[in-house]
Coordinates of C-alpha atoms and ligand atoms in Angstrom, one line a residue:
X1 CA 5.2 50.8 -9.4
X2 CA 3.0 49.5 -11.9
X3 CA 5.8 46.1 -12.7
X4 CA 5.6 45.7 -9.1
X5 CA 2.2 44.9 -9.1
X6 CA 2.1 42.8 -12.0
X7 CA 5.1 40.9 -10.4
X8 CA 2.4 40.3 -7.3
X9 CA -1.0 39.5 -9.1
X10 CA 1.7 37.1 -11.0
X11 CA 3.0 35.9 -7.7
X12 CA -0.5 35.1 -6.3
X13 CA -1.7 33.6 -9.2
X14 CA 1.1 31.1 -9.1
X15 CA 0.3 30.3 -5.5
X16 CA -3.3 29.8 -5.7
X17 CA -2.2 27.2 -9.0
X18 CA -0.3 25.5 -7.1
X19 CA -2.1 22.7 -4.9
X20 CA -1.3 23.5 -1.3
X21 CA 1.0 20.9 0.5
X22 CA -1.6 19.0 2.7
X23 CA -1.5 19.9 7.1
X24 CA -0.3 16.2 7.4
X25 CA -3.3 15.5 9.9
X26 CA -2.0 13.6 12.5
X27 CA -1.5 9.3 11.6
X28 CA -4.9 7.6 11.6
X29 CA -6.5 5.6 14.7
X30 CA -5.2 2.2 15.0
X31 CA -6.1 -1.5 15.1
X32 CA -9.7 -0.1 13.9
X33 CA -10.4 -3.3 13.7
X34 CA -10.1 -4.2 17.4
X35 CA -12.2 -1.0 17.9
X36 CA -16.2 -0.6 18.5
X37 CA -17.5 0.6 14.8
X38 CA -20.4 1.2 13.1
X39 CA -20.0 0.1 9.0
X40 CA -20.9 2.9 6.7
X41 CA -20.1 0.1 3.9
X42 CA -23.6 -0.7 1.0
X43 CA -24.5 1.2 -1.5
X44 CA -24.6 4.9 -1.9
X45 CA -25.8 7.2 -4.0
X46 CA -23.4 8.4 -6.9
X47 CA -23.5 11.5 -9.3
X48 CA -20.9 11.0 -11.7
X49 CA -18.9 14.8 -12.1
X50 CA -16.6 15.1 -15.4
X51 CA -16.4 18.6 -14.4
X52 CA -16.6 19.1 -11.2
X53 CA -20.0 21.4 -11.1
X54 CA -21.0 19.3 -8.0
X55 CA -18.6 22.1 -5.7
X56 CA -20.3 25.4 -7.1
X57 CA -23.3 23.2 -7.0
X58 CA -22.7 22.4 -3.4
X59 CA -23.5 18.9 -3.8
X60 CA -22.2 18.2 -0.3
X61 CA -25.1 20.1 0.8
X62 CA -28.0 17.0 -0.6
X63 CA -30.3 20.1 -0.9
X64 CA -33.9 19.4 -2.0
X65 CA -36.1 22.2 -3.9
X66 CA -37.9 23.8 -0.6
X67 CA -41.2 24.6 -2.9
X68 CA -41.8 23.8 -6.4
X69 CA -40.7 27.4 -7.9
X70 CA -36.7 26.2 -6.5
X71 CA -34.6 25.3 -8.8
X72 CA -32.0 22.9 -7.8
X73 CA -30.2 20.3 -10.4
X74 CA -29.0 17.4 -8.6
X75 CA -31.0 14.7 -6.2
X76 CA -28.9 11.8 -4.5
X77 CA -31.6 9.8 -3.3
X78 CA -33.4 9.6 -6.8
X79 CA -29.8 8.7 -8.2
X80 CA -27.8 5.3 -9.0
X81 CA -25.9 3.6 -6.7
X82 CA -22.1 2.2 -6.1
X83 CA -21.0 -0.4 -3.3
X84 CA -18.6 0.6 -1.0
X85 CA -15.8 -0.5 -0.8
X86 CA -15.5 -1.0 -4.2
X87 CA -13.6 0.8 -7.4
X88 CA -15.7 1.9 -9.9
X89 CA -14.6 1.5 -12.8
X90 CA -16.0 -2.5 -11.8
X91 CA -19.1 -1.6 -11.2
X92 CA -20.3 0.6 -14.4
X93 CA -19.3 -0.5 -17.8
X94 CA -19.9 3.9 -18.3
X95 CA -16.6 4.0 -15.7
X96 CA -13.9 1.1 -16.3
X97 CA -12.1 3.9 -18.5
X98 CA -13.3 6.9 -16.4
X99 CA -11.1 9.3 -14.6
X100 CA -12.7 12.6 -12.7
X101 CA -14.9 13.0 -10.1
X102 CA -17.4 11.2 -8.6
X103 CA -19.7 12.2 -5.4
X104 CA -20.9 9.6 -2.7
X105 CA -23.3 10.1 -0.3
X106 CA -25.2 7.9 2.0
X107 CA -27.8 8.7 4.7
X108 CA -27.4 6.9 7.8
X109 CA -29.2 7.1 11.6
X110 CA -27.5 7.3 14.9
X111 CA -27.3 7.2 18.5
X112 CA -25.2 9.3 20.0
X113 CA -24.1 8.7 23.6
X114 CA -22.4 10.5 26.7
X115 CA -18.8 10.9 27.0
X116 CA -17.8 9.3 23.4
X117 CA -16.2 10.2 20.8
X118 CA -17.0 9.6 16.8
X119 CA -14.2 9.6 14.2
X120 CA -15.6 8.5 10.4
X121 CA -12.4 6.2 9.6
X122 CA -11.9 5.4 5.5
X123 CA -9.8 2.8 4.7
X124 CA -8.4 4.1 1.1
X125 CA -9.9 6.7 -1.3
X126 CA -8.7 6.7 -4.7
X127 CA -6.9 9.2 -5.6
X128 CA -8.0 12.9 -3.8
X129 CA -11.1 12.6 -1.7
X130 CA -13.4 15.7 0.4
X131 CA -15.4 14.7 2.8
X132 CA -18.3 16.2 4.7
X133 CA -21.1 15.5 7.1
X134 CA -24.4 17.1 7.5
X135 CA -23.4 19.6 4.5
X136 CA -20.0 20.9 6.6
X137 CA -16.4 19.9 5.6
X138 CA -14.5 17.8 7.1
X139 CA -11.4 17.9 5.3
X140 CA -9.8 16.8 2.1
X141 CA -6.8 14.1 2.2
X142 CA -4.7 12.7 -0.8
X143 CA -3.1 9.7 -1.6
X144 CA -4.9 6.5 -2.7
X145 CA -3.5 3.3 -1.2
X146 CA -4.1 4.9 2.9
X147 CA -5.9 4.7 6.2
X148 CA -7.3 8.5 7.0
X149 CA -9.9 9.8 9.7
X150 CA -12.0 13.0 11.0
X151 CA -13.4 13.1 13.9
X152 CA -17.4 13.8 13.6
X153 CA -18.2 14.2 17.4
X154 CA -19.5 17.4 17.8
X155 CA -21.6 17.3 13.8
X156 CA -23.5 14.0 13.8
X157 CA -27.4 14.3 14.4
X158 CA -29.0 12.6 17.2
X159 CA -31.1 10.6 14.6
X160 CA -30.8 10.9 10.5
X161 CA -27.1 12.1 9.1
X162 CA -25.9 12.1 5.7
X163 CA -22.0 11.8 4.8
X164 CA -20.9 13.3 0.9
X165 CA -17.8 12.0 -0.8
X166 CA -16.4 13.8 -4.0
X167 CA -13.7 11.3 -4.8
X168 CA -11.5 12.3 -7.9
X169 CA -9.0 9.7 -9.6
X170 CA -7.9 12.7 -12.1
X171 CA -4.1 11.7 -12.3
X172 CA -1.5 14.6 -12.2
X173 CA 2.3 15.1 -13.3
X174 CA 2.9 16.4 -9.6
X175 CA 0.8 13.5 -7.7
X176 CA 1.9 10.5 -6.0
X177 CA 2.2 8.3 -8.0
X178 CA 2.9 11.2 -11.4
X179 CA 0.4 10.5 -14.6
X180 CA 2.3 6.7 -15.9
X181 CA 1.2 3.4 -14.5
X182 CA 1.1 0.1 -15.4
X183 CA -1.5 -0.9 -13.4
X184 CA -5.1 0.2 -13.7
X185 CA -6.6 3.5 -12.0
X186 CA -9.5 2.3 -9.9
X187 CA -11.0 5.5 -9.1
X188 CA -13.5 5.5 -5.4
X189 CA -13.7 4.3 -2.5
X190 CA -11.8 0.9 -2.4
X191 CA -11.9 0.2 1.5
X192 CA -14.3 0.3 3.8
X193 CA -16.4 3.1 5.9
X194 CA -16.8 3.0 9.5
X195 CA -18.1 4.7 12.0
X196 CA -14.7 4.5 15.1
X197 CA -16.4 5.1 19.0
X198 CA -13.9 6.1 21.7
X199 CA -14.0 7.5 25.2
X200 CA -13.3 11.1 25.6
X201 CA -9.6 10.0 26.7
X202 CA -8.4 6.9 24.5
X203 CA -5.3 5.1 23.3
X204 CA -5.0 6.6 19.2
X205 CA -1.4 4.8 18.6
X206 CA 1.1 2.1 20.3
X207 CA 4.1 0.6 19.1
X208 CA 4.1 -3.2 20.7
X209 CA 8.0 -4.7 19.2
X210 CA 10.8 -6.2 20.4
X211 CA 13.4 -3.6 20.8
X212 CA 16.2 -3.5 17.5
X213 CA 18.4 -6.1 17.4
X214 CA 17.1 -8.2 20.9
X215 CA 15.3 -11.5 21.1
X216 CA 14.1 -10.6 25.0
X217 CA 13.1 -7.7 25.1
X218 CA 10.1 -5.5 24.6
X219 CA 10.3 -1.9 23.3
X220 CA 6.9 0.2 23.0
X221 CA 4.5 2.9 23.9
X222 CA 1.2 4.2 23.8
X223 CA 0.2 7.1 22.5
X224 CA -3.2 8.5 24.2
X225 CA -5.7 11.4 22.7
X226 CA -7.8 13.9 24.3
X227 CA -8.2 16.8 26.9
X228 CA -7.4 14.7 29.8
X229 CA -4.1 12.5 28.3
X230 CA -0.9 13.9 30.6
X231 CA -0.8 11.2 34.3
X232 CA -3.1 8.3 32.3
X233 CA -2.4 5.1 33.7
X234 CA -1.5 2.9 30.0
X235 CA -1.4 -0.9 30.6
X236 CA 0.5 -3.6 27.8
X237 CA -0.3 -7.2 29.0
X238 CA 0.4 -10.5 27.2
X239 CA -0.9 -12.5 29.2
X240 CA 0.6 -15.7 27.8
X241 CA 3.6 -14.7 28.2
X242 CA 3.3 -14.0 31.5
X243 CA 3.8 -10.2 31.1
X244 CA 2.5 -6.8 32.5
X245 CA 3.4 -3.3 32.7
X246 CA 2.3 0.0 32.8
X247 CA 3.3 3.5 32.8
X248 CA 1.9 6.9 32.6
X249 CA 1.2 9.3 30.0
X250 CA 3.7 12.5 30.0
X251 CA 2.5 16.0 29.1
X252 CA 2.1 15.2 25.2
X253 CA -0.4 12.0 26.5
X254 CA 3.2 9.0 25.6
X255 CA 3.7 6.5 27.8
X256 CA 7.0 4.4 26.9
X257 CA 7.7 1.0 28.2
X258 CA 10.8 -1.3 27.9
X259 CA 10.4 -4.7 29.5
X260 CA 12.1 -8.4 29.4
X261 CA 10.0 -10.6 27.2
X262 CA 10.6 -14.8 26.8
X263 CA 9.0 -14.8 24.0
X264 CA 8.1 -17.7 21.2
X265 CA 9.4 -15.9 17.7
X266 CA 7.2 -15.2 14.8
X267 CA 8.8 -17.1 11.7
X268 CA 7.1 -18.2 8.1
X269 CA 7.4 -21.5 9.8
X270 CA 6.4 -20.7 13.0
X271 CA 3.6 -17.6 12.6
X272 CA 2.7 -17.3 16.4
X273 CA 1.1 -14.1 17.4
X274 CA 0.1 -13.1 21.5
X275 CA -2.8 -11.4 22.0
X276 CA -1.7 -8.2 23.4
X277 CA -4.2 -6.6 26.0
X278 CA -3.9 -3.0 25.4
X279 CA -5.6 -0.3 28.0
X280 CA -5.9 2.7 29.3
X281 CA -9.1 4.9 31.3
X282 CA -11.8 3.2 30.1
X283 CA -10.1 2.5 26.5
X284 CA -9.6 -1.1 25.9
X285 CA -8.4 -3.1 23.1
X286 CA -6.5 -6.6 21.6
X287 CA -4.1 -6.9 19.1
X288 CA -2.4 -10.0 17.5
X289 CA 1.1 -9.5 17.4
X290 CA 3.7 -11.6 16.4
X291 CA 7.6 -10.6 17.6
X292 CA 10.8 -11.3 15.9
X293 CA 14.2 -9.3 14.6
X294 CA 14.9 -8.6 10.7
X295 CA 18.2 -7.3 10.0
X296 CA 21.3 -7.5 7.4
X297 CA 24.6 -8.8 7.5
X298 CA 27.0 -8.5 4.6
X299 CA 24.7 -9.5 1.9
X300 CA 22.4 -11.8 4.4
X301 CA 18.8 -10.5 5.3
X302 CA 18.4 -12.4 9.3
X303 CA 15.5 -13.6 10.7
X304 CA 15.8 -13.7 14.4
X305 CA 19.3 -13.9 13.8
X306 CA 19.6 -16.6 11.0
X307 CA 20.4 -16.0 7.7
X308 CA 16.5 -16.4 4.9
X309 CA 16.4 -16.7 1.6
X310 CA 13.7 -14.8 0.4
X311 CA 10.9 -17.0 -1.8
X312 CA 8.8 -14.3 -3.2
X313 CA 6.4 -13.0 -5.6
X314 CA 5.0 -9.9 -6.4
X315 CA 1.3 -8.9 -6.6
X316 CA -1.1 -6.6 -7.3
X317 CA -4.3 -5.5 -5.2
X318 CA -6.1 -7.1 -7.9
X319 CA -9.6 -9.1 -7.0
X320 CA -8.8 -12.6 -8.0
X321 CA -11.6 -13.6 -10.1
X322 CA -13.6 -11.0 -9.6
X323 CA -11.3 -8.4 -10.9
X324 CA -11.2 -4.3 -9.4
X325 CA -9.2 -3.5 -6.7
X326 CA -9.0 -6.4 -3.9
X327 CA -10.2 -5.3 -0.9
X328 CA -11.5 -8.0 1.1
X329 CA -10.6 -10.7 3.8
X330 CA -11.6 -13.3 1.0
X331 CA -9.7 -11.7 -1.4
X332 CA -6.5 -11.9 0.4
X333 CA -7.1 -15.3 1.5
X334 CA -7.0 -16.6 -2.7
X335 CA -4.5 -14.0 -3.7
X336 CA -1.9 -14.8 -0.5
X337 CA -3.4 -18.4 -0.5
X338 CA -1.5 -18.7 -4.3
X339 CA 1.4 -17.3 -3.0
X340 CA 1.6 -19.7 -0.5
X341 CA 0.9 -22.9 -3.1
X342 CA 3.3 -21.6 -5.0
X343 CA 6.1 -22.6 -2.1
X344 CA 6.6 -18.7 -1.0
X345 CA 7.7 -17.4 2.9
X346 CA 7.7 -13.6 0.9
X347 CA 5.5 -11.2 -1.5
X348 CA 5.8 -7.7 -2.3
X349 CA 2.7 -6.1 -2.4
X350 CA 3.1 -3.5 -5.2
X351 CA 3.4 -0.6 -6.0
X352 CA 1.2 0.8 -3.0
X353 CA 0.4 0.1 0.9
X354 CA -2.4 -3.4 0.2
X355 CA -5.2 -3.2 2.5
X356 CA -4.6 -4.2 5.9
X357 CA -6.8 -7.4 5.5
X358 CA -3.6 -8.6 3.4
X359 CA -1.5 -7.7 6.2
X360 CA -2.7 -9.4 8.7
X361 CA -3.6 -12.0 7.0
X362 CA 0.5 -12.6 6.1
X363 CA 0.9 -11.8 10.2
X364 CA -1.4 -15.1 10.3
X365 CA -0.1 -17.5 7.4
X366 CA 3.5 -16.3 8.1
X367 CA 4.6 -14.2 5.0
X368 CA 6.8 -11.7 4.9
X369 CA 6.2 -8.7 3.5
X370 CA 7.8 -6.1 1.2
X371 CA 5.3 -2.5 1.6
X372 CA 5.7 -0.1 -0.8
X373 CA 4.8 3.5 -1.2
X374 CA 3.5 4.6 -5.1
X375 CA 6.8 6.7 -5.7
X376 CA 6.3 5.6 -9.0
X377 CA 8.9 5.8 -12.2
X378 CA 8.9 9.4 -13.4
X379 CA 7.0 12.0 -10.5
X380 CA 7.6 15.7 -9.7
X381 CA 10.8 15.0 -8.1
X382 CA 11.5 19.1 -7.4
X383 CA 7.8 20.0 -5.7
X384 CA 7.6 20.2 -2.2
X385 CA 4.0 19.4 -2.4
X386 CA 4.8 16.3 -4.7
X387 CA 7.5 15.7 -1.7
X388 CA 5.2 16.7 1.5
X389 CA 2.6 13.7 -0.4
X390 CA 5.2 10.7 -0.7
X391 CA 6.1 11.7 3.0
X392 CA 2.6 11.5 4.2
X393 CA 1.6 8.2 2.7
X394 CA 4.6 6.7 4.3
X395 CA 3.2 7.9 7.8
X396 CA 0.4 6.3 6.8
X397 CA 1.8 2.8 5.6
X398 CA 4.0 2.7 8.4
X399 CA 1.9 3.8 10.9
X400 CA -0.5 1.4 10.2
X401 CA 1.5 -1.4 10.1
X402 CA 4.0 -0.6 12.4
X403 CA 3.4 -3.9 14.6
X404 CA 2.7 -6.4 11.9
X405 CA 5.6 -8.9 12.1
X406 CA 5.4 -10.2 8.6
X407 CA 6.0 -6.6 7.5
X408 CA 9.6 -6.7 7.3
X409 CA 10.9 -4.1 4.2
X410 CA 9.6 -0.6 3.4
X411 CA 9.9 0.0 0.0
X412 CA 10.1 3.8 -1.7
X413 CA 9.6 3.4 -4.8
X414 CA 10.0 1.8 -8.3
X415 CA 11.9 1.6 -11.2
X416 CA 12.9 5.5 -11.0
X417 CA 15.7 8.4 -13.1
X418 CA 19.4 8.4 -12.1
X419 CA 19.5 11.9 -11.2
X420 CA 20.3 14.3 -8.4
X421 CA 16.2 15.8 -7.7
X422 CA 15.2 11.9 -7.1
X423 CA 17.9 11.0 -5.1
X424 CA 17.5 14.1 -2.9
X425 CA 14.3 13.5 -2.8
X426 CA 14.3 9.7 -1.9
X427 CA 17.1 10.4 0.8
X428 CA 14.8 11.9 2.3
X429 CA 11.9 9.3 1.8
X430 CA 14.7 6.4 3.2
X431 CA 15.9 9.4 6.3
X432 CA 12.4 9.3 7.7
X433 CA 11.4 5.9 7.3
X434 CA 14.5 5.2 9.6
X435 CA 13.1 8.0 11.9
X436 CA 9.1 6.6 12.2
X437 CA 11.3 3.1 12.3
X438 CA 14.3 2.1 13.2
X439 CA 14.0 -2.0 12.9
X440 CA 12.8 -2.6 9.5
X441 CA 14.3 -2.6 6.2
X442 CA 14.7 0.4 3.9
X443 CA 14.8 -0.9 0.5
X444 CA 13.9 0.3 -3.7
X445 CA 12.8 -1.5 -6.9
X446 CA 15.1 -0.4 -9.5
X447 CA 15.9 -1.0 -13.3
X448 CA 19.0 1.0 -13.2
X449 CA 22.1 -1.5 -13.3
X450 CA 24.5 -0.5 -15.3
X451 CA 26.5 -2.5 -18.5
X452 CA 30.1 -4.0 -17.5
X453 CA 31.4 -5.6 -20.4
X454 CA 29.3 -7.8 -22.7
X455 CA 26.6 -9.9 -21.0
X456 CA 27.6 -7.6 -17.8
X457 CA 25.8 -5.3 -15.2
X458 CA 26.7 -4.1 -12.3
X459 CA 24.5 -2.6 -9.9
X460 CA 26.2 0.8 -9.0
X461 CA 23.2 3.5 -8.1
X462 CA 24.0 6.1 -5.9
X463 CA 20.2 5.5 -3.7
X464 CA 22.0 2.2 -2.8
X465 CA 23.8 4.0 -0.5
X466 CA 20.9 4.9 1.6
X467 CA 19.2 1.7 1.6
X468 CA 19.2 -1.7 3.6
X469 CA 18.1 -3.6 0.5
X470 CA 18.7 -3.7 -3.2
X471 CA 15.8 -4.0 -5.4
X472 CA 16.6 -5.4 -8.7
X473 CA 14.3 -5.3 -11.5
X474 CA 16.1 -7.1 -15.0
X475 CA 13.7 -8.7 -18.2
X476 CA 16.0 -10.3 -19.2
X477 CA 14.5 -12.9 -22.2
X478 CA 11.1 -10.0 -22.1
X479 CA 12.1 -6.6 -22.6
X480 CA 15.9 -7.6 -23.6
X481 CA 17.1 -10.0 -25.3
X482 CA 16.1 -14.1 -25.5
X483 CA 15.0 -15.9 -22.9
X484 CA 18.3 -18.4 -23.6
X485 CA 20.4 -14.7 -23.4
X486 CA 19.8 -14.5 -19.9
X487 CA 22.0 -17.9 -18.8
X488 CA 25.0 -15.1 -19.6
X489 CA 24.5 -12.6 -17.6
X490 CA 26.6 -11.7 -14.4
X491 CA 25.2 -9.3 -12.9
X492 CA 27.0 -7.8 -9.8
X493 CA 26.9 -4.7 -7.1
X494 CA 28.9 -2.8 -5.7
X495 CA 27.2 -2.6 -2.7
X496 CA 27.8 -5.1 0.5
X497 CA 24.3 -5.3 0.8
X498 CA 21.4 -7.9 0.6
X499 CA 20.4 -8.2 -3.5
X500 CA 16.9 -8.7 -3.9
X501 CA 15.6 -9.7 -7.9
X502 CA 12.5 -7.2 -7.0
X503 CA 11.2 -8.0 -11.3
X504 CA 11.8 -10.3 -13.2
X505 CA 9.0 -11.9 -16.2
X506 CA 7.0 -12.3 -19.9
X507 CA 3.7 -12.6 -20.4
X508 CA 1.4 -15.5 -22.0
X509 CA -1.8 -15.9 -22.4
X510 CA -3.1 -19.1 -20.6
X511 CA -4.3 -21.6 -22.6
X512 CA -2.2 -20.2 -25.5
X513 CA 0.5 -22.6 -26.9
X514 CA 3.3 -23.1 -29.2
X515 CA 7.2 -23.3 -29.3
X516 CA 9.5 -21.6 -26.5
X517 CA 10.5 -18.9 -29.0
X518 CA 6.7 -17.9 -29.5
X519 CA 6.0 -15.2 -27.7
X520 CA 2.9 -14.9 -25.7
X521 CA 2.6 -18.9 -25.6
X522 CA 2.8 -20.2 -22.1
X523 CA 5.9 -22.5 -23.3
X524 CA 8.1 -19.2 -24.4
X525 CA 7.2 -17.6 -20.3
X526 CA 7.8 -21.0 -18.2
X527 CA 11.3 -21.3 -20.7
X528 CA 11.9 -18.1 -19.8
X529 CA 11.7 -18.6 -15.7
X530 CA 13.7 -21.4 -16.2
X531 CA 16.5 -19.6 -17.5
X532 CA 15.9 -16.6 -16.0
X533 CA 15.8 -19.1 -12.2
X534 CA 19.5 -20.6 -13.9
X535 CA 20.9 -17.2 -13.8
X536 CA 19.8 -15.6 -10.9
X537 CA 20.5 -18.5 -8.6
X538 CA 24.4 -17.3 -9.6
X539 CA 24.3 -13.7 -8.6
X540 CA 26.4 -13.3 -5.6
X541 CA 24.4 -10.8 -2.7
X542 CA 20.9 -12.4 -4.0
X543 CA 18.9 -13.1 -0.6
X544 CA 15.8 -13.1 -2.6
X545 CA 13.7 -13.0 -5.4
X546 CA 10.0 -12.1 -6.3
X547 CA 8.7 -12.4 -9.8
X548 CA 7.2 -10.2 -11.7
X549 CA 3.7 -11.2 -11.3
X550 CA 1.7 -13.4 -9.1
X551 CA -1.7 -13.0 -11.1
X552 CA -3.1 -11.0 -14.7
X553 CA -3.6 -6.7 -14.0
X554 CA -6.2 -4.6 -15.3
X555 CA -3.5 -2.2 -17.3
X556 CA -4.2 0.4 -19.3
X557 CA -0.7 0.0 -21.7
X558 CA -1.7 -3.5 -22.3
X559 CA -4.6 -3.1 -24.9
X560 CA -3.1 -5.7 -27.8
X561 CA -6.0 -7.8 -28.9
X562 CA -7.1 -11.3 -28.5
X563 CA -3.7 -11.3 -26.0
X564 CA -3.7 -8.8 -23.1
X565 CA -7.2 -6.7 -24.4
X566 CA -5.8 -4.0 -21.4
X567 CA -4.6 -6.7 -18.9
X568 CA -1.0 -6.9 -18.2
X569 CA -0.2 -10.8 -18.9
X570 CA 2.8 -11.8 -16.8
X571 CA 0.9 -13.4 -14.1
X572 CA 1.5 -16.8 -13.5
X573 CA -2.1 -16.9 -12.8
X574 CA -4.4 -15.8 -15.0
X575 CA -6.9 -13.4 -13.9
X576 CA -9.7 -16.2 -13.7
X577 CA -7.4 -18.2 -11.8
X578 CA -6.0 -20.7 -13.9
X579 CA -2.1 -21.8 -13.2
X580 CA 0.1 -21.2 -16.4
X581 CA 3.0 -23.2 -16.9
X582 CA 5.6 -21.4 -15.6
X583 CA 3.6 -21.4 -12.5
X584 CA 4.6 -24.7 -12.0
X585 CA 8.5 -23.7 -13.1
X586 CA 8.7 -21.6 -10.4
X587 CA 6.8 -23.7 -7.6
X588 CA 9.7 -26.5 -8.4
X589 CA 12.5 -23.8 -7.7
X590 CA 10.9 -23.1 -4.2
X591 CA 10.3 -26.6 -3.7
X592 CA 14.0 -27.6 -4.8
X593 CA 15.2 -24.5 -2.8
X594 CA 13.5 -24.9 0.8
X595 CA 14.4 -28.9 1.0
X596 CA 18.0 -28.0 0.7
X597 CA 17.7 -24.8 3.4
X598 CA 19.2 -25.2 6.6
X599 CA 15.7 -25.5 9.0
X600 CA 15.2 -21.7 10.8
X601 CA 14.3 -21.8 14.4
Ligands
LIG701 C1 8.1 -2.5 -15.0 C2 7.3 -2.3 -13.2 C3 6.1 -2.9 -13.1 C4 5.4 -3.5 -14.5 C5 6.3 -4.3 -15.4 C6 5.8 -4.5 -16.5 O1 9.6 -3.1 -14.2 O2 7.6 -2.7 -12.4 O3 5.2 -2.2 -12.9 O4 4.2 -3.9 -15.1 O5 7.4 -4.0 -15.5 O6 6.4 -4.2 -17.8 O7 5.2 -5.2 -17.1

């Protein structure tokens, strides 16, 4: 009996120790920028709380002493502030390397209105957050790069309110990403915080895209939320194309439609966006949507039925010039403007979903997008909670951007080890992605090419079977051999699928010069790009490139004094926005390539 009791106690302990698998909340409200919102951005009071004493002390109550003898050991109003959005690491020097909980508080006034529902929306909080309004818990969220929201209609007061957020960027081996990354662990409320106002019955989400494989049929649905969601008439209007349709929602509040459409197709050369008006009952808003198809045929990627070569570059969500986590429309304009200047028609947004400003700008600028969840290097492949976490991040990445024409690739992972539990994990994610979005291509970046004789490499990662497009990272001339050795390498694949060289590159400190054999000089990096570009052009199945990386970015793995100073220096731009010699090598390669491309429609 005693033994049974011990087993029971031990099991109970394990259960409390394991992080609870998140009950995936409904996908976040779509098209926030098209709705009636009140911004909670700006200065928030903060308390840095490395031992998480704030939880027991109940900081979320934002209490003041009742009388002169009452003991309260915190005071948000008297505490320092951080700007939201923005990581804490680059706002306060003492927080540059900080990993742990920080409590945020903001007091705001609000005028309640009849028949109006209110939600508090977070563009992202890295990495885990607990949210409270007026001292009441709203919920928790895990995942540092996807939006989430909570309804606050009943908890909001007419007049003064206060919101408290505990944000923690504490790394864990069962998180997504895990303990080890080659980017800075920027913590905090890193994107917008908004109050969203909706009618009592409102449009939560919608899908308005071309039907898979069709250039002249729109497949769509509208999801209505609210007690009266059944039997709601919804309408979708694209007046410029002479399209107006309506449908009635079913018992779950969903209405589907399928209709003929004569549209100008979206492409890098003609990033045509249509104004789409979506309405139902008292709810109505506009979205700008492009229409295109993306498919594969053997080793080709077809945009609108025509082969396209992806002239790309990889980039982190690193704020140009100012540093830290990028979040603004200006940050996006600078970064994607540099990609355009490079001659790109494609960007790999590494290694996590970037902010919505970037995706919407890519729609307008005509840049094709590879969007990725941070299943990066090694994670806890055998943990159900880790899988549920990755599935939620994938679902919310797709939910936010599934109407964006620029997004053509959902990437499941980067450089993960070839082993059975990883394959099972990623195969599940591939099945999820296809179920959530049958129109886009599924990919992953892998560094698992195997030696196949002297200077020969073959790609036969079993994960390739479950992908539409294969991403291959290889670092000849930097981590392997000399740049000149890249010329002799032969790369083949067992899959008749498009292959993107999703990373190659090497480091250089801007302004450091010497001969091409001297590491860390601009000449070395430029020479590496010359030899790499010679080689990759010969790869059969090659459908695109996204060399590593647009701009130098902070990384705790790169301490080399006077050269790295905690920056990864593989950028074609320095973090101060200066162009290195390799920038011009790649720019010339893309311009020459573009000059010989068949014109796309
Ligand atoms: C890897 C990885 C990147 C990393 C790069 C590097 O391929 O995917 O995240 O920054 O190599 O070593 O610079």
